[in-house]
PDB file of C-alpha atoms in Angstrom:
ATOM      1  CA  MET W   1      34.709  75.684  17.659  1.00 47.00           C
ATOM      2  CA  GLU W   2      37.791  72.966  17.452  1.00 47.00           C
ATOM      3  CA  SER W   3      40.308  74.959  16.457  1.00 48.00           C
ATOM      4  CA  SER W   4      39.752  77.499  19.063  1.00 47.00           C
ATOM      5  CA  GLN W   5      40.159  74.906  21.432  1.00 47.00           C
ATOM      6  CA  GLU W   6      43.170  73.950  19.853  1.00 47.00           C
ATOM      7  CA  SER W   7      44.693  76.805  19.842  1.00 49.00           C
ATOM      8  CA  ARG W   8      44.223  77.367  23.756  1.00 57.00           C
ATOM      9  CA  TYR W   9      45.517  73.765  24.534  1.00 49.00           C
ATOM     10  CA  VAL W  10      49.634  74.650  26.072  1.00 54.00           C
ATOM     11  CA  LYS W  11      51.291  71.484  27.108  1.00 56.00           C
ATOM     12  CA  ARG W  12      53.007  71.887  30.150  1.00 60.00           C
ATOM     13  CA  THR W  13      56.498  70.422  31.296  1.00 59.00           C
ATOM     14  CA  GLN W  14      57.636  69.846  35.095  1.00 57.00           C
ATOM     15  CA  LYS W  15      59.620  73.496  34.782  1.00 60.00           C
ATOM     16  CA  ASP W  16      56.478  75.246  34.446  1.00 75.00           C
ATOM     17  CA  TYR W  17      55.164  74.256  37.953  1.00 84.00           C
ATOM     18  CA  SER W  18      57.494  76.307  41.020  1.00 87.00           C
ATOM     19  CA  MET W  19      58.988  74.033  43.694  1.00 86.00           C
ATOM     20  CA  SER W  20      56.547  75.316  46.232  1.00 86.00           C
ATOM     21  CA  PHE W  21      53.665  74.920  44.445  1.00 90.00           C
ATOM     22  CA  LYS W  22      54.736  71.052  43.522  1.00 90.00           C
ATOM     23  CA  LEU W  23      55.324  70.977  47.478  1.00 89.00           C
ATOM     24  CA  GLN W  24      52.030  72.372  48.384  1.00 90.00           C
ATOM     25  CA  VAL W  25      50.275  69.921  46.167  1.00 91.00           C
ATOM     26  CA  VAL W  26      52.194  67.209  47.722  1.00 89.00           C
ATOM     27  CA  GLN W  27      51.431  68.574  51.444  1.00 88.00           C
ATOM     28  CA  GLU W  28      47.788  68.716  50.281  1.00 90.00           C
ATOM     29  CA  ILE W  29      47.216  65.332  49.665  1.00 87.00           C
ATOM     30  CA  GLU W  30      49.194  63.662  51.782  1.00 85.00           C
ATOM     31  CA  HIS W  31      47.342  65.199  54.560  1.00 85.00           C
ATOM     32  CA  GLY W  32      44.604  63.714  53.235  1.00 86.00           C
ATOM     33  CA  LYS W  33      43.274  66.811  51.768  1.00 89.00           C
ATOM     34  CA  LEU W  34      42.479  65.882  48.229  1.00 88.00           C
ATOM     35  CA  THR W  35      43.719  62.884  45.883  1.00 89.00           C
ATOM     36  CA  ALA W  36      45.848  62.953  43.355  1.00 88.00           C
ATOM     37  CA  THR W  37      42.973  63.085  40.843  1.00 91.00           C
ATOM     38  CA  GLU W  38      41.792  65.740  42.955  1.00 92.00           C
ATOM     39  CA  ALA W  39      44.605  68.032  42.983  1.00 91.00           C
ATOM     40  CA  THR W  40      44.770  67.388  39.003  1.00 92.00           C
ATOM     41  CA  LYS W  41      41.608  68.649  38.434  1.00 92.00           C
ATOM     42  CA  LYS W  42      41.411  71.380  41.112  1.00 92.00           C
ATOM     43  CA  TYR W  43      45.109  73.062  40.131  1.00 91.00           C
ATOM     44  CA  SER W  44      44.836  72.368  36.457  1.00 88.00           C
ATOM     45  CA  ILE W  45      47.566  69.898  36.247  1.00 89.00           C
ATOM     46  CA  GLN W  46      47.531  68.591  32.292  1.00 84.00           C
ATOM     47  CA  CYS W  47      48.618  64.622  33.974  1.00 86.00           C
ATOM     48  CA  ARG W  48      47.648  62.526  37.278  1.00 89.00           C
ATOM     49  CA  ARG W  49      51.229  61.144  36.232  1.00 90.00           C
ATOM     50  CA  THR W  50      52.460  64.627  36.956  1.00 89.00           C
ATOM     51  CA  VAL W  51      51.117  64.543  40.784  1.00 88.00           C
ATOM     52  CA  VAL W  52      52.278  61.006  40.925  1.00 87.00           C
ATOM     53  CA  GLN W  53      56.102  61.862  40.188  1.00 87.00           C
ATOM     54  CA  TRP W  54      55.894  64.720  42.432  1.00 88.00           C
ATOM     55  CA  LEU W  55      54.392  62.416  45.293  1.00 86.00           C
ATOM     56  CA  ARG W  56      57.342  59.913  44.753  1.00 84.00           C
ATOM     57  CA  LYS W  57      60.090  62.623  44.518  1.00 84.00           C
ATOM     58  CA  PHE W  58      58.857  64.819  47.586  1.00 82.00           C
ATOM     59  CA  GLY W  59      56.435  62.992  49.317  1.00 81.00           C
ATOM     60  CA  ASN W  60      56.844  60.906  52.497  1.00 77.00           C
ATOM     61  CA  PHE W  61      55.875  57.528  51.253  1.00 68.00           C
ATOM     62  CA  ASP W  62      58.057  54.849  50.631  1.00 60.00           C
ATOM     63  CA  TRP W  63      57.131  53.441  47.102  1.00 59.00           C
ATOM     64  CA  GLU W  64      59.581  50.239  46.975  1.00 58.00           C
ATOM     65  CA  ASN W  65      57.959  49.092  50.084  1.00 59.00           C
ATOM     66  CA  GLN W  66      54.404  50.757  49.887  1.00 53.00           C
ATOM     67  CA  THR W  67      54.288  52.130  53.772  1.00 56.00           C
ATOM     68  CA  SER W  68      54.224  55.810  54.910  1.00 56.00           C
ATOM     69  CA  ILE W  69      57.822  56.406  55.822  1.00 56.00           C
ATOM     70  CA  LYS W  70      58.836  59.737  58.254  1.00 62.00           C
ATOM     71  CA  MET W  71      62.600  60.163  56.433  1.00 64.00           C
ATOM     72  CA  ALA W  72      65.185  62.039  58.341  1.00 76.00           C
ATOM     73  CA  LYS W  73      65.155  65.365  56.343  1.00 78.00           C
ATOM     74  CA  THR W  74      68.339  66.863  55.541  1.00 85.00           C
ATOM     75  CA  PRO W  75      68.893  70.507  57.031  1.00 89.00           C
ATOM     76  CA  GLU W  76      68.823  71.568  53.248  1.00 88.00           C
ATOM     77  CA  GLN W  77      65.891  69.780  52.394  1.00 86.00           C
ATOM     78  CA  LYS W  78      64.418  71.444  55.527  1.00 87.00           C
ATOM     79  CA  ILE W  79      65.714  74.974  54.386  1.00 92.00           C
ATOM     80  CA  MET W  80      64.253  74.394  50.668  1.00 89.00           C
ATOM     81  CA  GLU W  81      60.647  73.459  52.161  1.00 88.00           C
ATOM     82  CA  LEU W  82      60.632  76.447  54.368  1.00 91.00           C
ATOM     83  CA  GLU W  83      61.619  78.487  51.870  1.00 92.00           C
ATOM     84  CA  ALA W  84      59.191  77.520  49.573  1.00 88.00           C
ATOM     85  CA  GLN W  85      56.641  78.337  52.344  1.00 90.00           C
ATOM     86  CA  VAL W  86      57.616  81.275  52.860  1.00 92.00           C
ATOM     87  CA  LYS W  87      57.675  82.062  48.812  1.00 91.00           C
ATOM     88  CA  LEU W  88      54.162  80.883  49.211  1.00 88.00           C
ATOM     89  CA  LEU W  89      53.172  82.799  52.073  1.00 91.00           C
ATOM     90  CA  GLU W  90      54.742  85.934  50.678  1.00 94.00           C
ATOM     91  CA  LYS W  91      52.698  85.416  47.651  1.00 91.00           C
ATOM     92  CA  GLN W  92      49.576  85.264  49.589  1.00 92.00           C
ATOM     93  CA  LYS W  93      50.662  88.099  51.216  1.00 94.00           C
ATOM     94  CA  ALA W  94      50.926  90.198  48.056  1.00 94.00           C
ATOM     95  CA  PHE W  95      47.923  88.639  46.501  1.00 93.00           C
ATOM     96  CA  LEU W  96      45.666  89.714  49.550  1.00 94.00           C
ATOM     97  CA  GLU W  97      47.369  93.288  49.763  1.00 96.00           C
ATOM     98  CA  ARG W  98      46.571  93.865  46.326  1.00 95.00           C
ATOM     99  CA  GLN W  99      42.829  92.635  47.314  1.00 95.00           C
ATOM    100  CA  ALA W 100      42.689  95.273  50.248  1.00 96.00           C
ATOM    101  CA  PHE W 101      43.845  97.921  47.847  1.00 96.00           C
ATOM    102  CA  VAL W 102      41.506  97.364  45.080  1.00 96.00           C
ATOM    103  CA  ALA W 103      38.606  96.781  47.771  1.00 96.00           C
ATOM    104  CA  ASP W 104      39.583 100.618  49.377  1.00 96.00           C
ATOM    105  CA  LYS W 105      39.554 102.194  45.764  1.00 96.00           C
ATOM    106  CA  LYS W 106      36.270 100.639  45.334  1.00 96.00           C
ATOM    107  CA  ALA W 107      35.034 101.854  48.586  1.00 95.00           C
ATOM    108  CA  ILE W 108      36.131 105.261  47.797  1.00 96.00           C
ATOM    109  CA  LEU W 109      34.654 105.228  44.078  1.00 96.00           C
ATOM    110  CA  PHE W 110      31.321 104.070  45.557  1.00 94.00           C
ATOM    111  CA  ASP W 111      31.092 106.780  47.928  1.00 93.00           C
ATOM    112  CA  MET W 112      32.204 109.355  45.629  1.00 95.00           C
ATOM    113  CA  MET W 113      29.352 108.181  43.330  1.00 94.00           C
ATOM    114  CA  ILE W 114      27.102 108.016  45.890  1.00 93.00           C
ATOM    115  CA  ASP W 115      27.728 111.682  47.172  1.00 93.00           C
ATOM    116  CA  LEU W 116      27.537 112.841  43.805  1.00 94.00           C
ATOM    117  CA  ALA W 117      23.995 110.863  43.024  1.00 92.00           C
ATOM    118  CA  GLU W 118      23.134 112.390  46.268  1.00 91.00           C
ATOM    119  CA  LYS W 119      23.894 115.799  45.041  1.00 92.00           C
ATOM    120  CA  GLU W 120      22.206 115.670  41.433  1.00 94.00           C
ATOM    121  CA  TYR W 121      19.348 114.112  42.096  1.00 92.00           C
ATOM    122  CA  HIS W 122      18.514 115.464  45.616  1.00 89.00           C
ATOM    123  CA  ILE W 123      17.734 112.611  47.405  1.00 87.00           C
ATOM    124  CA  ASP W 124      19.379 111.114  50.476  1.00 88.00           C
ATOM    125  CA  ILE W 125      20.364 107.286  49.266  1.00 86.00           C
ATOM    126  CA  ARG W 126      22.397 106.850  52.457  1.00 83.00           C
ATOM    127  CA  LYS W 127      20.410 105.364  55.673  1.00 75.00           C
ATOM    128  CA  ASN W 128      21.091 107.403  58.604  1.00 69.00           C
ATOM    129  CA  SER W 129      21.628 104.960  61.613  1.00 58.00           C
ATOM    130  CA  VAL W 130      19.460 107.242  63.867  1.00 59.00           C
ATOM    131  CA  PRO W 131      18.281 105.301  66.981  1.00 57.00           C
ATOM    132  CA  GLU W 132      14.213 104.723  66.638  1.00 60.00           C
ATOM    133  CA  GLN W 133      12.584 107.113  68.840  1.00 59.00           C
ATOM    134  CA  SER W 134       9.193 106.672  70.783  1.00 55.00           C
ATOM    135  CA  PRO W 135       6.289 108.099  69.117  1.00 57.00           C
ATOM    136  CA  ILE W 136       6.292 110.835  71.998  1.00 59.00           C
ATOM    137  CA  SER W 137       9.470 111.876  71.404  1.00 54.00           C
ATOM    138  CA  ASP W 138       8.490 112.297  67.945  1.00 57.00           C
ATOM    139  CA  LYS W 139       5.749 114.649  68.733  1.00 55.00           C
ATOM    140  CA  GLU W 140       7.951 116.610  70.679  1.00 56.00           C
ATOM    141  CA  ASN W 141      10.082 116.933  67.636  1.00 55.00           C
ATOM    142  CA  HIS W 142       7.601 118.126  65.597  1.00 57.00           C
ATOM    143  CA  LYS W 143       6.433 120.959  67.954  1.00 54.00           C
ATOM    144  CA  GLN W 144      10.029 122.940  68.285  1.00 52.00           C
TER     145      GLN W 144
END
């Protein structure tokens, strides 16, 4: 058991994390959504210190004076942040599009399976959504 755990452990480096991912984690922490420890657990980051380094490097906290400041960002920094956000949104969009595609295919397959089962076993699986009729109209339908 111990050897299987050792074989699955992969040491990560700073280069293993994309810039957009680092900025996303820093932003979540600075907006109070997560603590550094919670981010480490949520995103399976191996060390809390890694997150703290990202906060020091990319965050808006003045670590020397221990105060939160809003430093003016250069146009290049703003562009980098926006590009990172665009990449993140594109990734999320692609993921959601794949999920929608798979969901559509599943719906088609399930529909085909129900059609086949109804045909093979001569039973109605789908419930017809006919509005409820009063007992009087039921009797009239049976007479005709």
